[in-house]
mmCIF file of C-alpha atoms in Angstrom:
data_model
loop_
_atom_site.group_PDB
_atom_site.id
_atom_site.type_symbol
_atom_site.label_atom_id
_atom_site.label_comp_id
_atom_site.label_asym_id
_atom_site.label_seq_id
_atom_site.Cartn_x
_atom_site.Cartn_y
_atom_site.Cartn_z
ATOM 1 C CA UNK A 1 -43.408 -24.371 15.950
ATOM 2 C CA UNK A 2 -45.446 -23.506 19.310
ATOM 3 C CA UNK A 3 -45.991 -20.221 20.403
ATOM 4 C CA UNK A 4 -47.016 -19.117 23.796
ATOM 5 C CA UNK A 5 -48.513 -15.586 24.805
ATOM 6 C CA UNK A 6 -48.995 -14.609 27.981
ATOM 7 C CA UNK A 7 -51.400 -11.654 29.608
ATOM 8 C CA UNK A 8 -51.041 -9.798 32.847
ATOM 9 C CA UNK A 9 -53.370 -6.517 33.749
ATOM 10 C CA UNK A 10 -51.002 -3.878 34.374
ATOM 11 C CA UNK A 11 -52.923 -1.185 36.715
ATOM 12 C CA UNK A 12 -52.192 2.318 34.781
ATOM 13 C CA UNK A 13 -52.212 5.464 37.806
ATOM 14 C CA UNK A 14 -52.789 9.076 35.989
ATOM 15 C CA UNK A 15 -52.839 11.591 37.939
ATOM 16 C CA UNK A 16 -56.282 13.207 38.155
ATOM 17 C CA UNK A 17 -56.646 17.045 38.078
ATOM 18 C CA UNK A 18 -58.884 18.953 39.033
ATOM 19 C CA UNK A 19 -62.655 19.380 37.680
ATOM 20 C CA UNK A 20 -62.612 22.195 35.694
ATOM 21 C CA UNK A 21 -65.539 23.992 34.041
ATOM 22 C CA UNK A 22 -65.847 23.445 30.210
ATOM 23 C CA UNK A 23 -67.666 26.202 28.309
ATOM 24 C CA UNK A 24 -68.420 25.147 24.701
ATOM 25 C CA UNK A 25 -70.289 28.916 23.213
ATOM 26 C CA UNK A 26 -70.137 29.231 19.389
ATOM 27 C CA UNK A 27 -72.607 32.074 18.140
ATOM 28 C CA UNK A 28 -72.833 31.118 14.679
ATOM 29 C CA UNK A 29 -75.308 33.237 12.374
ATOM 30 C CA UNK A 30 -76.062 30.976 9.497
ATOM 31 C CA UNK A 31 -76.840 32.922 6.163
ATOM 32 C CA UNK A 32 -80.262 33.059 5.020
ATOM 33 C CA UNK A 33 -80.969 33.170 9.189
ATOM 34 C CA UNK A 34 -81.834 35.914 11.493
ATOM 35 C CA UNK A 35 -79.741 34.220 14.090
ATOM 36 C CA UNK A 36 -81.637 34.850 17.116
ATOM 37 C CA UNK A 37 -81.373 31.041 17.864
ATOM 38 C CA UNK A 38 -78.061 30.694 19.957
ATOM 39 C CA UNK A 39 -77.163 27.845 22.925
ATOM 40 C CA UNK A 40 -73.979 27.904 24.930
ATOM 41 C CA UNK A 41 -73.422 24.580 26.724
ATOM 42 C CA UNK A 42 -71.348 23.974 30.152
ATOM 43 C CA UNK A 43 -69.883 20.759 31.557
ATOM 44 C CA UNK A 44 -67.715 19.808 33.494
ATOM 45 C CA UNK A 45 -63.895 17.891 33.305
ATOM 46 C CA UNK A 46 -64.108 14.430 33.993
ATOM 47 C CA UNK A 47 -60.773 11.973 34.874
ATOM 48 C CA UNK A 48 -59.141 9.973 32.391
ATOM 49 C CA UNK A 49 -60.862 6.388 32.840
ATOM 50 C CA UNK A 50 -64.386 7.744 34.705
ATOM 51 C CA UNK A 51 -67.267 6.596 32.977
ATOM 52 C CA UNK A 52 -69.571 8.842 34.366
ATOM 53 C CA UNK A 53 -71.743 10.137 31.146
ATOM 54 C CA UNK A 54 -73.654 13.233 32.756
ATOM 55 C CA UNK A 55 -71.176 15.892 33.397
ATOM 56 C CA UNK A 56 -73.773 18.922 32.780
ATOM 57 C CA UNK A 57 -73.687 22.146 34.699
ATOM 58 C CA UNK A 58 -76.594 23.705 36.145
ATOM 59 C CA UNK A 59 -77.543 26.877 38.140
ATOM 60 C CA UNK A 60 -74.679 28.894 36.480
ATOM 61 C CA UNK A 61 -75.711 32.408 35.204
ATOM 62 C CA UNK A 62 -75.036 32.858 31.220
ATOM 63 C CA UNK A 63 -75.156 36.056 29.589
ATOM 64 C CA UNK A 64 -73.556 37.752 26.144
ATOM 65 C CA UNK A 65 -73.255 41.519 25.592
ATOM 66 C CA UNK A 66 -72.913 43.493 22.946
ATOM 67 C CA UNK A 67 -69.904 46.355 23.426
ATOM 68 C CA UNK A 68 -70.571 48.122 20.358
ATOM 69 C CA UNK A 69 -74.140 49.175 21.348
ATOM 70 C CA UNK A 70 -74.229 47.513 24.790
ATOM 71 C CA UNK A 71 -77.578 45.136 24.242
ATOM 72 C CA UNK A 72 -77.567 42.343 26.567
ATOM 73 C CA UNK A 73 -78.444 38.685 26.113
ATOM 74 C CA UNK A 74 -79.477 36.328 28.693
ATOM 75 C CA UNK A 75 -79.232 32.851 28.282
ATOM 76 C CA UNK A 76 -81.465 30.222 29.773
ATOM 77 C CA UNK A 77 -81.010 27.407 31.861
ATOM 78 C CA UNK A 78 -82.673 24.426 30.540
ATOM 79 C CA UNK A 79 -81.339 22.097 33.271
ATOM 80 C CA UNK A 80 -79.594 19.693 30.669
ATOM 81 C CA UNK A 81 -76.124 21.703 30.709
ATOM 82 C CA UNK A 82 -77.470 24.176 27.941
ATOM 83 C CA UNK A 83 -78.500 27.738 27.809
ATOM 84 C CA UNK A 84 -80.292 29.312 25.252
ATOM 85 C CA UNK A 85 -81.958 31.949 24.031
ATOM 86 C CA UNK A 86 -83.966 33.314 20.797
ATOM 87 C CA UNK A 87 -83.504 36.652 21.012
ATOM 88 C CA UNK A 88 -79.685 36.558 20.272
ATOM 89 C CA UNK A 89 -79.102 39.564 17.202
ATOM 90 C CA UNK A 90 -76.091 38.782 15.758
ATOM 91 C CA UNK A 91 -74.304 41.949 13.877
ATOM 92 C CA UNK A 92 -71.339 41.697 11.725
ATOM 93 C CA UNK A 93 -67.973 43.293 13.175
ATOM 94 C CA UNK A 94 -69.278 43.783 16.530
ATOM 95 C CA UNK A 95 -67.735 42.388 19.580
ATOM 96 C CA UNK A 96 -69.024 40.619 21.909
ATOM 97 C CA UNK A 97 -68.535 39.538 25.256
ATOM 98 C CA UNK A 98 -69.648 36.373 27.077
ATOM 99 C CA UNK A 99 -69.799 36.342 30.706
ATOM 100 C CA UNK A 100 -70.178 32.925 32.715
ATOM 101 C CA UNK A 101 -71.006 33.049 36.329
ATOM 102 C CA UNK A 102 -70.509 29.584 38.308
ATOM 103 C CA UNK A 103 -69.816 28.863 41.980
ATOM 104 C CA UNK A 104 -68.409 32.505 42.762
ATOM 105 C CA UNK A 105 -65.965 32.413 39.753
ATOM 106 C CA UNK A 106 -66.358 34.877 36.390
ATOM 107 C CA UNK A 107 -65.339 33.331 33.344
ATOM 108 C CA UNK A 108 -65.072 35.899 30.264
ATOM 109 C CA UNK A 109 -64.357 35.841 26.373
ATOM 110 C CA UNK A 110 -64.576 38.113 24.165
ATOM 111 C CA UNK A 111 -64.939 37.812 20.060
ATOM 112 C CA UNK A 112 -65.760 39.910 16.975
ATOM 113 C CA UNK A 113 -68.610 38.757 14.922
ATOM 114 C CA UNK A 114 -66.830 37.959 11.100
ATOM 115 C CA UNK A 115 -68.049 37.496 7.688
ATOM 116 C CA UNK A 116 -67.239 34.415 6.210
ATOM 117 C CA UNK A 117 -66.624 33.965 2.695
ATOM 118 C CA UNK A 118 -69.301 31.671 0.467
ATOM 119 C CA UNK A 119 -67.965 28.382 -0.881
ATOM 120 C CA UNK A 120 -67.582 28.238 -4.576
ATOM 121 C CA UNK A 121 -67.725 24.844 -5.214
ATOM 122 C CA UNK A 122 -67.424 21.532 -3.492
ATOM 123 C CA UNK A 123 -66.519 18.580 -5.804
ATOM 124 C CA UNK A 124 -65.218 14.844 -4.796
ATOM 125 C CA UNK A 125 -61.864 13.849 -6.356
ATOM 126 C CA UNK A 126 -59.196 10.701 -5.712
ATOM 127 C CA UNK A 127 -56.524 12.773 -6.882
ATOM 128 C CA UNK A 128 -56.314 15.785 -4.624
ATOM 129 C CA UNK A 129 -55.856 13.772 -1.013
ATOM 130 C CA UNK A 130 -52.766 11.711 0.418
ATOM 131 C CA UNK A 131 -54.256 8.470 -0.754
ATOM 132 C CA UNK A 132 -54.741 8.561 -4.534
ATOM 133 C CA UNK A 133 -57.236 5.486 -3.817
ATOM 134 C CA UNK A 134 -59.333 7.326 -1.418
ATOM 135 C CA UNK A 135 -62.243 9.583 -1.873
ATOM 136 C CA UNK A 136 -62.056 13.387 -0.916
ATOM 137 C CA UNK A 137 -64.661 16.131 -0.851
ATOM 138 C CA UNK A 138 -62.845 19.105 -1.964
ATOM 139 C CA UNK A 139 -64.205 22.650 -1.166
ATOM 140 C CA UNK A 140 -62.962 26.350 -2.429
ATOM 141 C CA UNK A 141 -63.783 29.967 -1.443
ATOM 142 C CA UNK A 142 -62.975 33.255 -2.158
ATOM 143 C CA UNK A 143 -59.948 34.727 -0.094
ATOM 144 C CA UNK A 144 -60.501 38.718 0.121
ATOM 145 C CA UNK A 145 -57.462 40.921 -0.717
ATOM 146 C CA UNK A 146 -55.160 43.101 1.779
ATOM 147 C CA UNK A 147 -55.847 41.780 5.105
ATOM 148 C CA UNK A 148 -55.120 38.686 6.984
ATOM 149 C CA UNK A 149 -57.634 36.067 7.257
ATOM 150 C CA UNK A 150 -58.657 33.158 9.479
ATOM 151 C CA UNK A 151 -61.141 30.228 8.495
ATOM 152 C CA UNK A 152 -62.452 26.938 10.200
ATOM 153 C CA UNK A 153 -63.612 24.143 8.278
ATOM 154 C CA UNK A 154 -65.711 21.784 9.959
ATOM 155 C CA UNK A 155 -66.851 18.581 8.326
ATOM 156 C CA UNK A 156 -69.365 16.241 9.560
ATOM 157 C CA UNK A 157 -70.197 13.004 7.864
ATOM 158 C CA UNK A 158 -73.797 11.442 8.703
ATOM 159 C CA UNK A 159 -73.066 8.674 11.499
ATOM 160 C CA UNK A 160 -69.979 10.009 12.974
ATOM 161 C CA UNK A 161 -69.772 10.788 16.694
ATOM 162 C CA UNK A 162 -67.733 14.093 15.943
ATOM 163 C CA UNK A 163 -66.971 16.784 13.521
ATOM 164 C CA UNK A 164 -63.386 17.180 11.828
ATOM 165 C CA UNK A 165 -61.988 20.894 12.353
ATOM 166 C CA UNK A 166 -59.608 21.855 9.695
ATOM 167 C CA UNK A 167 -57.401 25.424 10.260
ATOM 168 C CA UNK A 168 -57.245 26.990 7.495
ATOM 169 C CA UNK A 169 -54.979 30.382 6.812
ATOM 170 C CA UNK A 170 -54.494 32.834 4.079
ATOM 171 C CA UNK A 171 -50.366 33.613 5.003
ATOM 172 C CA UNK A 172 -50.155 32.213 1.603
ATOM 173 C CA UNK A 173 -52.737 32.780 -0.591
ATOM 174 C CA UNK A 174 -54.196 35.834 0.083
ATOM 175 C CA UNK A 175 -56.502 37.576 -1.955
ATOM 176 C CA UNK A 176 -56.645 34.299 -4.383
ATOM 177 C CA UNK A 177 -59.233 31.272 -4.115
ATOM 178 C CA UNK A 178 -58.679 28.367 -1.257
ATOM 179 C CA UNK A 179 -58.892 24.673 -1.659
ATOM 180 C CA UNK A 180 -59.094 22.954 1.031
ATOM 181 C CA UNK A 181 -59.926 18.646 1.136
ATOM 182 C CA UNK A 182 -61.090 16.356 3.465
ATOM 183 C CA UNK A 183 -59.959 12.894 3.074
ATOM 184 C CA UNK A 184 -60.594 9.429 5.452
ATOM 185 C CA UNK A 185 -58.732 6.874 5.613
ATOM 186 C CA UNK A 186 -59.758 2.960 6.764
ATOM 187 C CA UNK A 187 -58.119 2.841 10.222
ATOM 188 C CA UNK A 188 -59.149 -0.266 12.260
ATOM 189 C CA UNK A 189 -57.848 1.229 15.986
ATOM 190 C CA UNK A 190 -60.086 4.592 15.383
ATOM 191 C CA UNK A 191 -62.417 2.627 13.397
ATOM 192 C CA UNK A 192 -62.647 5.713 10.805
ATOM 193 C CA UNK A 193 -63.591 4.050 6.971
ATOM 194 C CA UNK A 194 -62.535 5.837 4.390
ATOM 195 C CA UNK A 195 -65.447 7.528 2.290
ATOM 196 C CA UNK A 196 -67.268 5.423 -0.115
ATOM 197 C CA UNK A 197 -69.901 6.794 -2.964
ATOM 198 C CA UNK A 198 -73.276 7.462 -1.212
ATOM 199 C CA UNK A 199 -71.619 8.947 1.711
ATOM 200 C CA UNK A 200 -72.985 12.373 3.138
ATOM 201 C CA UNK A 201 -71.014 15.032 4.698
ATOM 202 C CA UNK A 202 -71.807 18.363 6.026
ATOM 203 C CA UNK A 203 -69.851 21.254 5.842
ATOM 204 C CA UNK A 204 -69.445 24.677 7.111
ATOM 205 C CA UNK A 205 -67.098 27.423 6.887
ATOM 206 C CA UNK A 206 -66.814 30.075 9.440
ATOM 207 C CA UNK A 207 -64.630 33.193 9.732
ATOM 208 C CA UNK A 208 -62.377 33.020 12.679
ATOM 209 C CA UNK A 209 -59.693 35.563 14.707
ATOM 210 C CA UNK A 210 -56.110 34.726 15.003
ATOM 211 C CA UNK A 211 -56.656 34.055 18.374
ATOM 212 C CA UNK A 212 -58.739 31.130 17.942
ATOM 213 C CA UNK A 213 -57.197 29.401 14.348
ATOM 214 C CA UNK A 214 -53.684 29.130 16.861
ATOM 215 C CA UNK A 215 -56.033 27.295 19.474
ATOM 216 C CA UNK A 216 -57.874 24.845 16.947
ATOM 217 C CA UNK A 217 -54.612 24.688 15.089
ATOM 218 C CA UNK A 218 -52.542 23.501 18.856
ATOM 219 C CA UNK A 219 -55.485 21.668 19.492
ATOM 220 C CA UNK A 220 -55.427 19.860 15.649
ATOM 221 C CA UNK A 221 -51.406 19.322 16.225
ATOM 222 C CA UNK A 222 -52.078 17.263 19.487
ATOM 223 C CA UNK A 223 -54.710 15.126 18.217
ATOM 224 C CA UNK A 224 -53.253 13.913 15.440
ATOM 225 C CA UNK A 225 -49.328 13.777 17.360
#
């Protein structure tokens, strides 16, 4: 038999929207830290198939503030898209509020400082995952009692471009200790491989609001739809 394939370019039009400011500000107080290290970084929306690489944000005013005892932080520019600053004091159960000033329009968020649990115990397993061939790092924590909690999960393994979020929730399991697993799989369009012994992966666990697990869990449910 003879088979014949042919090719033709298809030109695909996407609407483009417009450039919107992206404002990526996590203050994370690492334990063991004083946590006066802190960057917030700002960039800007690109269209779906531009390949311009430098979409940093410059000249915009950054600052963070305290509402519990009204202390002020400003953040740097350092011309590269980030703002810093090392005088950040980070103080459980506050709230703070960040305030982002760029061409004439305020951008605002507000979030309470949390205490996150301390892992237990991480441990690999093949039994635990969706693949009972596949490696899986497993990692479980404390939940406390009486009061509803939030967690994020991220996971990096050494090499990859990105970090995997994972929402976690106690609806169920409150007041009892959480597993949670992260599992790869060999997937030759995403080119992800699925862990193999040697492998290194970082992870950290952060206490989250409500407000945010529903917009890393939206965010989750579209990536993987």
């Amino acid at each position: 038999s003879v088979l014949f394939s042919c090719e033709e370019v298809v030109d695909v039009e996407l609407q483009d929207g417009p450039i919107r400011l992206v404002i990526e500000a996590s203050l994370d107080w690492e334990k063991g830290t004083v946590g006066n290290d802190q960057i917030i970084k700002l960039r800007t929306s690109t269209p779906y198939f531009d390949t311009q690489t430098d979409t940093s944000v410059t000249g915009a005013s950054v600052e963070v503030i305290n509402l519990d005892t009204n202390e002020v932080f400003v953040f740097q520019d350092q011309n590269n898209g980030n703002y810093t600053t090392d005088a950040f004091v980070p103080i459980l159960n506050n709230t703070y509020q960040l305030t982002v000033i760029y061409n004439g329009e305020v951008y605002q968020g507000t979030e309470t400082l949390l205490l996150a649990p301390d892992i237990n115990t991480i441990n690999q397993s093949i039994e635990d995952g969706f693949d009972d061939e596949n490696l899986e790092v497993n990692v479980y924590f404390d939940d406390p009692e009486d009061e509803e909690n939030y967690y994020l999960l991220k996971y990096y393994e050494e090499g990859d471009l990105l970090s995997s979020l994972e929402d976690v929730s106690d609806e169920f399991v409150n007041g009892n200790e959480i597993h949670d697993f992260y599992e790869k799989e060999d997937d030759e369009d995403s080119g992800e491989e699925a862990f193999v012994p040697g492998d290194v992966v970082e992870i950290t666990l952060y206490a989250i609001s409500e407000r945010y697990y529903n917009y890393i869990k939206i965010l989750n449910e579209q990536t993987d739809s």
